[in-house]
PDB file of C-alpha atoms in Angstrom:
ATOM      1  CA  MET A 196      24.779 -11.173 -22.725  1.00 51.00           C
ATOM      2  CA  THR A 197      25.829 -14.629 -21.583  1.00 51.00           C
ATOM      3  CA  VAL A 198      25.453 -16.268 -18.195  1.00 47.00           C
ATOM      4  CA  ASN A 199      29.172 -15.771 -17.631  1.00 51.00           C
ATOM      5  CA  ASP A 200      28.895 -12.075 -18.493  1.00 58.00           C
ATOM      6  CA  LEU A 201      26.118 -11.691 -15.953  1.00 58.00           C
ATOM      7  CA  THR A 202      27.640 -13.642 -13.102  1.00 53.00           C
ATOM      8  CA  SER A 203      31.187 -12.305 -13.446  1.00 48.00           C
ATOM      9  CA  SER A 204      30.394  -8.585 -13.601  1.00 58.00           C
ATOM     10  CA  ASP A 205      28.205  -5.942 -12.041  1.00 75.00           C
ATOM     11  CA  VAL A 206      25.484  -6.444 -14.647  1.00 83.00           C
ATOM     12  CA  MET A 207      23.375  -8.546 -12.284  1.00 89.00           C
ATOM     13  CA  ALA A 208      23.685  -5.898  -9.580  1.00 90.00           C
ATOM     14  CA  LYS A 209      22.403  -3.286 -12.014  1.00 94.00           C
ATOM     15  CA  TRP A 210      19.344  -5.282 -13.023  1.00 96.00           C
ATOM     16  CA  LEU A 211      18.568  -6.625  -9.538  1.00 96.00           C
ATOM     17  CA  PRO A 212      19.872  -3.886  -7.209  1.00 95.00           C
ATOM     18  CA  PHE A 213      18.175  -5.242  -4.053  1.00 94.00           C
ATOM     19  CA  ARG A 214      18.997  -8.889  -4.684  1.00 92.00           C
ATOM     20  CA  GLY A 215      20.899  -9.243  -1.414  1.00 88.00           C
ATOM     21  CA  GLN A 216      18.117  -7.733   0.690  1.00 90.00           C
ATOM     22  CA  THR A 217      15.268 -10.204   0.186  1.00 89.00           C
ATOM     23  CA  GLY A 218      15.478 -11.643   3.702  1.00 87.00           C
ATOM     24  CA  ALA A 219      14.412 -14.975   2.210  1.00 88.00           C
ATOM     25  CA  ASP A 220      16.058 -18.375   2.090  1.00 88.00           C
ATOM     26  CA  PRO A 221      18.207 -18.862  -1.067  1.00 86.00           C
ATOM     27  CA  SER A 222      15.818 -21.593  -2.180  1.00 89.00           C
ATOM     28  CA  ALA A 223      12.706 -19.425  -1.762  1.00 94.00           C
ATOM     29  CA  LEU A 224      10.539 -18.758  -4.776  1.00 96.00           C
ATOM     30  CA  ALA A 225      11.915 -15.769  -6.714  1.00 97.00           C
ATOM     31  CA  LEU A 226       9.336 -13.097  -7.580  1.00 98.00           C
ATOM     32  CA  TYR A 227      10.748 -10.806 -10.288  1.00 98.00           C
ATOM     33  CA  CYS A 228       8.865  -7.483 -10.189  1.00 98.00           C
ATOM     34  CA  LEU A 229       8.711  -5.297 -13.303  1.00 98.00           C
ATOM     35  CA  PRO A 230       7.811  -1.596 -12.900  1.00 96.00           C
ATOM     36  CA  HIS A 231       5.459   0.702 -14.771  1.00 94.00           C
ATOM     37  CA  ALA A 232       6.564   3.137 -17.474  1.00 91.00           C
ATOM     38  CA  GLY A 233       9.138   5.464 -15.943  1.00 89.00           C
ATOM     39  CA  GLY A 234       9.098   3.402 -12.749  1.00 91.00           C
ATOM     40  CA  ALA A 235      12.066   1.934 -10.947  1.00 94.00           C
ATOM     41  CA  ALA A 236      12.943  -1.076  -8.831  1.00 96.00           C
ATOM     42  CA  SER A 237      12.404   1.067  -5.735  1.00 94.00           C
ATOM     43  CA  ALA A 238       8.633   0.857  -6.321  1.00 94.00           C
ATOM     44  CA  PHE A 239       8.792  -2.759  -5.150  1.00 97.00           C
ATOM     45  CA  ARG A 240      11.545  -2.481  -2.560  1.00 95.00           C
ATOM     46  CA  VAL A 241       9.054  -2.100   0.304  1.00 95.00           C
ATOM     47  CA  TRP A 242       7.528  -5.447  -0.718  1.00 97.00           C
ATOM     48  CA  GLN A 243      10.661  -7.275   0.364  1.00 96.00           C
ATOM     49  CA  ARG A 244      10.213  -9.358   3.547  1.00 94.00           C
ATOM     50  CA  LYS A 245       6.417  -8.948   3.262  1.00 95.00           C
ATOM     51  CA  LEU A 246       5.640 -12.178   1.392  1.00 96.00           C
ATOM     52  CA  PRO A 247       6.286 -15.373   3.407  1.00 93.00           C
ATOM     53  CA  GLY A 248       8.575 -17.808   1.612  1.00 93.00           C
ATOM     54  CA  VAL A 249       9.093 -15.441  -1.327  1.00 96.00           C
ATOM     55  CA  ALA A 250      12.238 -13.591  -2.390  1.00 96.00           C
ATOM     56  CA  VAL A 251      10.984 -10.324  -3.901  1.00 97.00           C
ATOM     57  CA  LEU A 252      13.426  -9.228  -6.625  1.00 97.00           C
ATOM     58  CA  PRO A 253      12.635  -5.761  -8.039  1.00 98.00           C
ATOM     59  CA  VAL A 254      13.971  -5.310 -11.565  1.00 98.00           C
ATOM     60  CA  GLN A 255      15.787  -2.102 -12.540  1.00 97.00           C
ATOM     61  CA  PRO A 256      15.571  -1.178 -16.235  1.00 96.00           C
ATOM     62  CA  PRO A 257      18.191   1.267 -17.554  1.00 96.00           C
ATOM     63  CA  GLY A 258      17.590   5.010 -17.573  1.00 94.00           C
ATOM     64  CA  ARG A 259      16.622   5.509 -13.911  1.00 92.00           C
ATOM     65  CA  ASP A 260      18.023   5.521 -10.360  1.00 91.00           C
ATOM     66  CA  ASN A 261      21.355   3.663 -10.256  1.00 91.00           C
ATOM     67  CA  ARG A 262      21.187   3.281 -14.068  1.00 95.00           C
ATOM     68  CA  LEU A 263      20.305   6.886 -14.868  1.00 92.00           C
ATOM     69  CA  ARG A 264      23.197   7.367 -17.306  1.00 92.00           C
ATOM     70  CA  GLU A 265      22.265   4.311 -19.377  1.00 95.00           C
ATOM     71  CA  ALA A 266      20.010   4.670 -22.408  1.00 95.00           C
ATOM     72  CA  PRO A 267      16.513   3.261 -21.795  1.00 96.00           C
ATOM     73  CA  TYR A 268      14.977   0.735 -24.174  1.00 97.00           C
ATOM     74  CA  GLU A 269      12.496   1.958 -26.771  1.00 95.00           C
ATOM     75  CA  HIS A 270      11.346  -1.403 -28.132  1.00 96.00           C
ATOM     76  CA  MET A 271      10.036  -4.584 -26.529  1.00 97.00           C
ATOM     77  CA  GLU A 272      12.197  -7.222 -28.232  1.00 97.00           C
ATOM     78  CA  PRO A 273      15.675  -6.178 -27.009  1.00 98.00           C
ATOM     79  CA  LEU A 274      14.326  -5.417 -23.535  1.00 98.00           C
ATOM     80  CA  VAL A 275      12.759  -8.857 -23.226  1.00 98.00           C
ATOM     81  CA  ALA A 276      15.825 -10.604 -24.648  1.00 97.00           C
ATOM     82  CA  ASP A 277      18.115  -9.008 -22.067  1.00 96.00           C
ATOM     83  CA  LEU A 278      15.634  -9.626 -19.249  1.00 97.00           C
ATOM     84  CA  ALA A 279      15.464 -13.314 -20.158  1.00 97.00           C
ATOM     85  CA  ASP A 280      19.265 -13.453 -19.892  1.00 96.00           C
ATOM     86  CA  VAL A 281      19.095 -11.895 -16.431  1.00 96.00           C
ATOM     87  CA  VAL A 282      16.317 -14.111 -15.067  1.00 96.00           C
ATOM     88  CA  LEU A 283      17.827 -17.330 -16.397  1.00 96.00           C
ATOM     89  CA  ALA A 284      21.262 -16.376 -15.079  1.00 94.00           C
ATOM     90  CA  ASP A 285      19.855 -15.502 -11.666  1.00 94.00           C
ATOM     91  CA  LEU A 286      17.945 -18.775 -11.454  1.00 94.00           C
ATOM     92  CA  ALA A 287      21.132 -20.639 -12.414  1.00 92.00           C
ATOM     93  CA  LEU A 288      22.868 -19.133  -9.378  1.00 89.00           C
ATOM     94  CA  GLY A 289      20.316 -20.708  -7.025  1.00 89.00           C
ATOM     95  CA  PRO A 290      19.525 -24.322  -6.213  1.00 91.00           C
ATOM     96  CA  GLU A 291      18.464 -26.538  -9.099  1.00 90.00           C
ATOM     97  CA  GLY A 292      14.754 -26.363  -9.804  1.00 90.00           C
ATOM     98  CA  ARG A 293      14.202 -23.094  -7.952  1.00 94.00           C
ATOM     99  CA  ARG A 294      10.672 -21.827  -8.575  1.00 96.00           C
ATOM    100  CA  TYR A 295       9.992 -18.319  -9.821  1.00 98.00           C
ATOM    101  CA  ALA A 296       7.107 -16.022 -10.692  1.00 98.00           C
ATOM    102  CA  ILE A 297       6.691 -12.680 -12.447  1.00 98.00           C
ATOM    103  CA  TYR A 298       4.820  -9.576 -11.282  1.00 98.00           C
ATOM    104  CA  GLY A 299       4.358  -6.734 -13.741  1.00 98.00           C
ATOM    105  CA  HIS A 300       2.526  -3.442 -13.323  1.00 97.00           C
ATOM    106  CA  SER A 301       1.258  -1.445 -16.318  1.00 94.00           C
ATOM    107  CA  LEU A 302       4.026  -1.629 -18.941  1.00 95.00           C
ATOM    108  CA  GLY A 303       5.663  -4.204 -16.666  1.00 97.00           C
ATOM    109  CA  ALA A 304       2.669  -6.510 -17.193  1.00 98.00           C
ATOM    110  CA  LEU A 305       3.218  -6.626 -20.949  1.00 97.00           C
ATOM    111  CA  VAL A 306       6.977  -6.972 -20.468  1.00 98.00           C
ATOM    112  CA  GLY A 307       6.453  -9.825 -18.013  1.00 98.00           C
ATOM    113  CA  PHE A 308       4.129 -11.610 -20.422  1.00 98.00           C
ATOM    114  CA  GLU A 309       6.599 -11.327 -23.288  1.00 98.00           C
ATOM    115  CA  LEU A 310       9.452 -12.300 -20.969  1.00 98.00           C
ATOM    116  CA  LEU A 311       7.753 -15.607 -20.168  1.00 98.00           C
ATOM    117  CA  ARG A 312       7.158 -16.265 -23.859  1.00 98.00           C
ATOM    118  CA  GLU A 313      10.836 -15.575 -24.581  1.00 98.00           C
ATOM    119  CA  ILE A 314      11.924 -17.939 -21.797  1.00 98.00           C
ATOM    120  CA  ARG A 315       9.587 -20.580 -23.248  1.00 98.00           C
ATOM    121  CA  ARG A 316      11.108 -20.119 -26.708  1.00 98.00           C
ATOM    122  CA  ARG A 317      14.527 -20.764 -25.177  1.00 97.00           C
ATOM    123  CA  GLY A 318      13.327 -23.940 -23.475  1.00 97.00           C
ATOM    124  CA  GLY A 319      13.699 -22.380 -20.025  1.00 97.00           C
ATOM    125  CA  PRO A 320      11.744 -23.320 -16.906  1.00 97.00           C
ATOM    126  CA  GLU A 321       8.082 -22.410 -16.659  1.00 97.00           C
ATOM    127  CA  ALA A 322       7.079 -19.860 -14.060  1.00 98.00           C
ATOM    128  CA  ALA A 323       4.882 -20.731 -11.123  1.00 98.00           C
ATOM    129  CA  HIS A 324       2.657 -17.697 -11.787  1.00 98.00           C
ATOM    130  CA  LEU A 325       2.237 -14.449 -13.696  1.00 98.00           C
ATOM    131  CA  PHE A 326       0.717 -11.509 -11.815  1.00 98.00           C
ATOM    132  CA  VAL A 327      -0.430  -8.463 -13.790  1.00 98.00           C
ATOM    133  CA  SER A 328      -1.949  -5.138 -12.818  1.00 97.00           C
ATOM    134  CA  GLY A 329      -2.609  -1.821 -14.524  1.00 94.00           C
ATOM    135  CA  SER A 330      -2.785  -3.361 -17.989  1.00 95.00           C
ATOM    136  CA  VAL A 331      -5.283  -4.665 -20.504  1.00 94.00           C
ATOM    137  CA  ALA A 332      -4.668  -8.038 -22.151  1.00 96.00           C
ATOM    138  CA  PRO A 333      -1.699  -8.117 -24.577  1.00 96.00           C
ATOM    139  CA  HIS A 334      -3.771  -8.711 -27.718  1.00 95.00           C
ATOM    140  CA  LEU A 335      -5.942  -5.714 -26.799  1.00 91.00           C
ATOM    141  CA  SER A 336      -3.126  -3.348 -25.922  1.00 72.00           C
ATOM    142  CA  LEU A 337      -3.333  -0.862 -28.798  1.00 63.00           C
ATOM    143  CA  GLU A 338      -2.950   2.604 -27.336  1.00 55.00           C
ATOM    144  CA  ALA A 339      -5.749   5.119 -27.855  1.00 55.00           C
ATOM    145  CA  GLY A 340      -5.162   8.859 -28.069  1.00 60.00           C
ATOM    146  CA  PRO A 341      -1.915  10.754 -28.668  1.00 71.00           C
ATOM    147  CA  PHE A 342       1.338   8.841 -28.213  1.00 80.00           C
ATOM    148  CA  VAL A 343       3.293   9.884 -25.138  1.00 79.00           C
ATOM    149  CA  ARG A 344       6.507   9.803 -27.169  1.00 76.00           C
ATOM    150  CA  ASP A 345       5.121  12.670 -29.273  1.00 79.00           C
ATOM    151  CA  MET A 346       3.853  14.786 -26.370  1.00 82.00           C
ATOM    152  CA  THR A 347       5.389  18.044 -25.302  1.00 83.00           C
ATOM    153  CA  ARG A 348       6.928  18.256 -21.854  1.00 83.00           C
ATOM    154  CA  PRO A 349       3.895  20.019 -20.310  1.00 84.00           C
ATOM    155  CA  GLU A 350       1.612  17.387 -21.851  1.00 84.00           C
ATOM    156  CA  VAL A 351       3.630  14.528 -20.361  1.00 80.00           C
ATOM    157  CA  VAL A 352       3.616  16.202 -16.952  1.00 84.00           C
ATOM    158  CA  ASP A 353      -0.145  16.700 -17.165  1.00 86.00           C
ATOM    159  CA  MET A 354      -0.607  13.037 -18.124  1.00 81.00           C
ATOM    160  CA  LEU A 355       1.513  11.873 -15.184  1.00 83.00           C
ATOM    161  CA  ARG A 356      -0.379  14.153 -12.816  1.00 85.00           C
ATOM    162  CA  LYS A 357      -3.736  12.699 -13.911  1.00 81.00           C
ATOM    163  CA  LEU A 358      -2.410   9.151 -13.712  1.00 78.00           C
ATOM    164  CA  GLY A 359      -1.198   9.615 -10.134  1.00 77.00           C
ATOM    165  CA  GLY A 360       1.714   7.882  -8.469  1.00 71.00           C
ATOM    166  CA  THR A 361       4.271  10.654  -9.094  1.00 79.00           C
ATOM    167  CA  PRO A 362       4.746  13.124  -6.215  1.00 78.00           C
ATOM    168  CA  GLU A 363       3.833  16.684  -7.106  1.00 82.00           C
ATOM    169  CA  TRP A 364       7.218  17.973  -5.937  1.00 79.00           C
ATOM    170  CA  LEU A 365       8.863  15.857  -8.650  1.00 76.00           C
ATOM    171  CA  LEU A 366       6.545  17.163 -11.347  1.00 80.00           C
ATOM    172  CA  ALA A 367       7.205  20.748 -10.253  1.00 79.00           C
ATOM    173  CA  ASP A 368      11.012  20.480 -10.271  1.00 84.00           C
ATOM    174  CA  PRO A 369      12.532  21.169 -13.726  1.00 82.00           C
ATOM    175  CA  GLY A 370      15.827  19.531 -12.763  1.00 84.00           C
ATOM    176  CA  VAL A 371      14.133  16.330 -11.658  1.00 78.00           C
ATOM    177  CA  LEU A 372      11.986  16.297 -14.788  1.00 80.00           C
ATOM    178  CA  ASP A 373      15.151  16.464 -16.890  1.00 80.00           C
ATOM    179  CA  MET A 374      16.214  13.203 -15.244  1.00 83.00           C
ATOM    180  CA  ILE A 375      12.960  11.247 -15.231  1.00 82.00           C
ATOM    181  CA  LEU A 376      11.145  12.216 -18.437  1.00 86.00           C
ATOM    182  CA  PRO A 377      13.533  10.478 -20.898  1.00 87.00           C
ATOM    183  CA  ALA A 378      12.809   7.120 -19.248  1.00 89.00           C
ATOM    184  CA  VAL A 379       9.083   7.860 -19.091  1.00 88.00           C
ATOM    185  CA  GLN A 380       8.842   8.638 -22.792  1.00 91.00           C
ATOM    186  CA  ALA A 381      11.140   5.758 -23.781  1.00 93.00           C
ATOM    187  CA  ASP A 382       9.061   3.307 -21.741  1.00 92.00           C
ATOM    188  CA  PHE A 383       5.841   4.545 -23.288  1.00 89.00           C
ATOM    189  CA  THR A 384       7.508   4.113 -26.682  1.00 92.00           C
ATOM    190  CA  VAL A 385       8.077   0.446 -25.799  1.00 95.00           C
ATOM    191  CA  LYS A 386       4.356   0.133 -25.119  1.00 92.00           C
ATOM    192  CA  GLU A 387       3.187   2.227 -28.062  1.00 90.00           C
ATOM    193  CA  THR A 388       5.303   0.298 -30.589  1.00 91.00           C
ATOM    194  CA  TYR A 389       4.440  -3.110 -29.132  1.00 94.00           C
ATOM    195  CA  GLU A 390       2.869  -5.498 -31.630  1.00 93.00           C
ATOM    196  CA  TYR A 391       1.256  -8.615 -30.234  1.00 95.00           C
ATOM    197  CA  GLN A 392       2.094 -11.848 -32.087  1.00 96.00           C
ATOM    198  CA  GLU A 393      -0.096 -14.925 -31.858  1.00 96.00           C
ATOM    199  CA  GLU A 394       1.415 -17.820 -29.874  1.00 97.00           C
ATOM    200  CA  PRO A 395      -0.055 -20.676 -27.798  1.00 97.00           C
ATOM    201  CA  PRO A 396      -1.233 -19.705 -24.295  1.00 98.00           C
ATOM    202  CA  LEU A 397       1.273 -19.891 -21.473  1.00 98.00           C
ATOM    203  CA  ASP A 398       1.145 -22.989 -19.302  1.00 98.00           C
ATOM    204  CA  VAL A 399       1.322 -20.613 -16.342  1.00 98.00           C
ATOM    205  CA  PRO A 400      -1.505 -19.457 -14.031  1.00 98.00           C
ATOM    206  CA  ILE A 401      -2.333 -15.767 -14.395  1.00 98.00           C
ATOM    207  CA  THR A 402      -3.782 -13.417 -11.797  1.00 98.00           C
ATOM    208  CA  ALA A 403      -4.993  -9.995 -12.963  1.00 98.00           C
ATOM    209  CA  MET A 404      -5.603  -7.129 -10.538  1.00 98.00           C
ATOM    210  CA  PRO A 405      -7.347  -4.209 -12.272  1.00 96.00           C
ATOM    211  CA  ALA A 406      -8.381  -0.954 -10.592  1.00 95.00           C
ATOM    212  CA  ALA A 407     -11.907   0.362 -11.029  1.00 93.00           C
ATOM    213  CA  GLN A 408     -10.912   4.019 -11.521  1.00 91.00           C
ATOM    214  CA  ASP A 409      -7.797   3.491 -13.644  1.00 90.00           C
ATOM    215  CA  PRO A 410      -7.864   6.224 -16.329  1.00 84.00           C
ATOM    216  CA  ARG A 411      -5.628   4.282 -18.745  1.00 81.00           C
ATOM    217  CA  VAL A 412      -7.123   0.798 -18.458  1.00 88.00           C
ATOM    218  CA  ASP A 413     -10.560  -0.145 -19.748  1.00 88.00           C
ATOM    219  CA  ARG A 414     -11.793  -2.669 -17.214  1.00 86.00           C
ATOM    220  CA  SER A 415     -13.642  -4.639 -19.912  1.00 87.00           C
ATOM    221  CA  LEU A 416     -10.329  -5.361 -21.665  1.00 92.00           C
ATOM    222  CA  VAL A 417      -8.660  -6.924 -18.606  1.00 95.00           C
ATOM    223  CA  ASP A 418     -10.668 -10.157 -18.777  1.00 95.00           C
ATOM    224  CA  GLY A 419      -8.820 -10.983 -21.998  1.00 96.00           C
ATOM    225  CA  TRP A 420      -5.790 -12.047 -19.969  1.00 97.00           C
ATOM    226  CA  GLU A 421      -7.610 -15.352 -19.452  1.00 97.00           C
ATOM    227  CA  GLU A 422      -6.992 -16.216 -23.102  1.00 97.00           C
ATOM    228  CA  HIS A 423      -3.249 -16.292 -22.462  1.00 98.00           C
ATOM    229  CA  THR A 424      -3.134 -19.142 -19.963  1.00 98.00           C
ATOM    230  CA  SER A 425      -3.967 -22.819 -20.256  1.00 98.00           C
ATOM    231  CA  ARG A 426      -4.012 -22.979 -16.488  1.00 97.00           C
ATOM    232  CA  ARG A 427      -5.951 -21.160 -13.774  1.00 97.00           C
ATOM    233  CA  PHE A 428      -7.014 -17.530 -14.214  1.00 98.00           C
ATOM    234  CA  ALA A 429      -8.034 -15.291 -11.314  1.00 98.00           C
ATOM    235  CA  LEU A 430      -9.360 -11.742 -11.354  1.00 97.00           C
ATOM    236  CA  HIS A 431      -9.153  -9.534  -8.261  1.00 97.00           C
ATOM    237  CA  PRO A 432     -10.576  -6.028  -8.826  1.00 96.00           C
ATOM    238  CA  PHE A 433      -9.343  -3.129  -6.688  1.00 97.00           C
ATOM    239  CA  ALA A 434     -11.013   0.120  -5.788  1.00 96.00           C
ATOM    240  CA  GLY A 435      -8.920   3.151  -6.703  1.00 94.00           C
ATOM    241  CA  GLY A 436      -6.750   4.361  -9.555  1.00 92.00           C
ATOM    242  CA  HIS A 437      -3.792   3.183 -11.606  1.00 92.00           C
ATOM    243  CA  PHE A 438      -1.534   2.589  -8.593  1.00 93.00           C
ATOM    244  CA  ALA A 439      -4.119   0.950  -6.331  1.00 96.00           C
ATOM    245  CA  VAL A 440      -2.051  -2.240  -5.980  1.00 97.00           C
ATOM    246  CA  PHE A 441       0.716  -0.195  -4.333  1.00 96.00           C
ATOM    247  CA  GLU A 442      -1.615   1.948  -2.249  1.00 95.00           C
ATOM    248  CA  GLN A 443      -3.321  -1.221  -0.987  1.00 97.00           C
ATOM    249  CA  ALA A 444      -0.165  -3.297  -0.765  1.00 97.00           C
ATOM    250  CA  ALA A 445      -1.411  -5.545   2.043  1.00 97.00           C
ATOM    251  CA  LEU A 446      -4.293  -6.714  -0.147  1.00 98.00           C
ATOM    252  CA  THR A 447      -1.976  -7.205  -3.116  1.00 98.00           C
ATOM    253  CA  HIS A 448       0.357  -9.298  -0.970  1.00 98.00           C
ATOM    254  CA  LYS A 449      -2.573 -11.376   0.221  1.00 98.00           C
ATOM    255  CA  TYR A 450      -3.595 -12.267  -3.333  1.00 98.00           C
ATOM    256  CA  ILE A 451      -0.002 -13.068  -4.305  1.00 98.00           C
ATOM    257  CA  THR A 452       0.573 -15.264  -1.256  1.00 97.00           C
ATOM    258  CA  GLU A 453      -2.673 -17.173  -1.739  1.00 97.00           C
ATOM    259  CA  ALA A 454      -1.969 -17.792  -5.411  1.00 97.00           C
ATOM    260  CA  LEU A 455       1.561 -19.056  -4.794  1.00 96.00           C
ATOM    261  CA  ARG A 456       0.442 -21.377  -1.997  1.00 90.00           C
ATOM    262  CA  ARG A 457      -1.665 -23.241  -4.543  1.00 80.00           C
TER     263      ARG A 457
END
């Protein structure tokens, strides 16, 4: 994709479906929010207009919601390359020097990290901040246990039920499962095939927000995020499970706002 491709078609609207609903000034800091495996931009839609001076921009990967008919990504590199196109094109549409930050939850944390490294490789602008939750540090991200991409349908449903965050009525509806499980398994394939490559730390502050009862994230492996920034690192633990940052959104917003004000 080129900048012209993005700005002259509906591609931008696909990737950033709520772009026109931020309620923020066009020059406000852009916070690109990347969802968890199987998640959609709608997970962050309720965050819009909740962060003073911030334009919350939920990102919509293919294979879900308004992009249900599009094939989801199964590997990190092409996903990150296309995301970098989108972010750089979107920033180019705003005022020169517009600040931006990245928020990623679970798989979105790893994607956000690699996105910033890709933007750096292209000589793009540095982000004001990287926020991560629901994920161990990238160099410690090897998956333990059976791969989700190899699980049977009942096994995937059982895994999602234990993880939380997916309404039971969705898990009990075969028709809905037909729609959502391909994206879930493709997204987990992105994570399970991810191979960390050594590069210098980002010159971007990082804030990590782990949850104490997260069944998929070993709390001791979250501290490793500090190795990936040459700037400030902050750690804000949450009580609760994998989706605690959404269930306690007011607290999440507080940490984001405080970090960006610095």
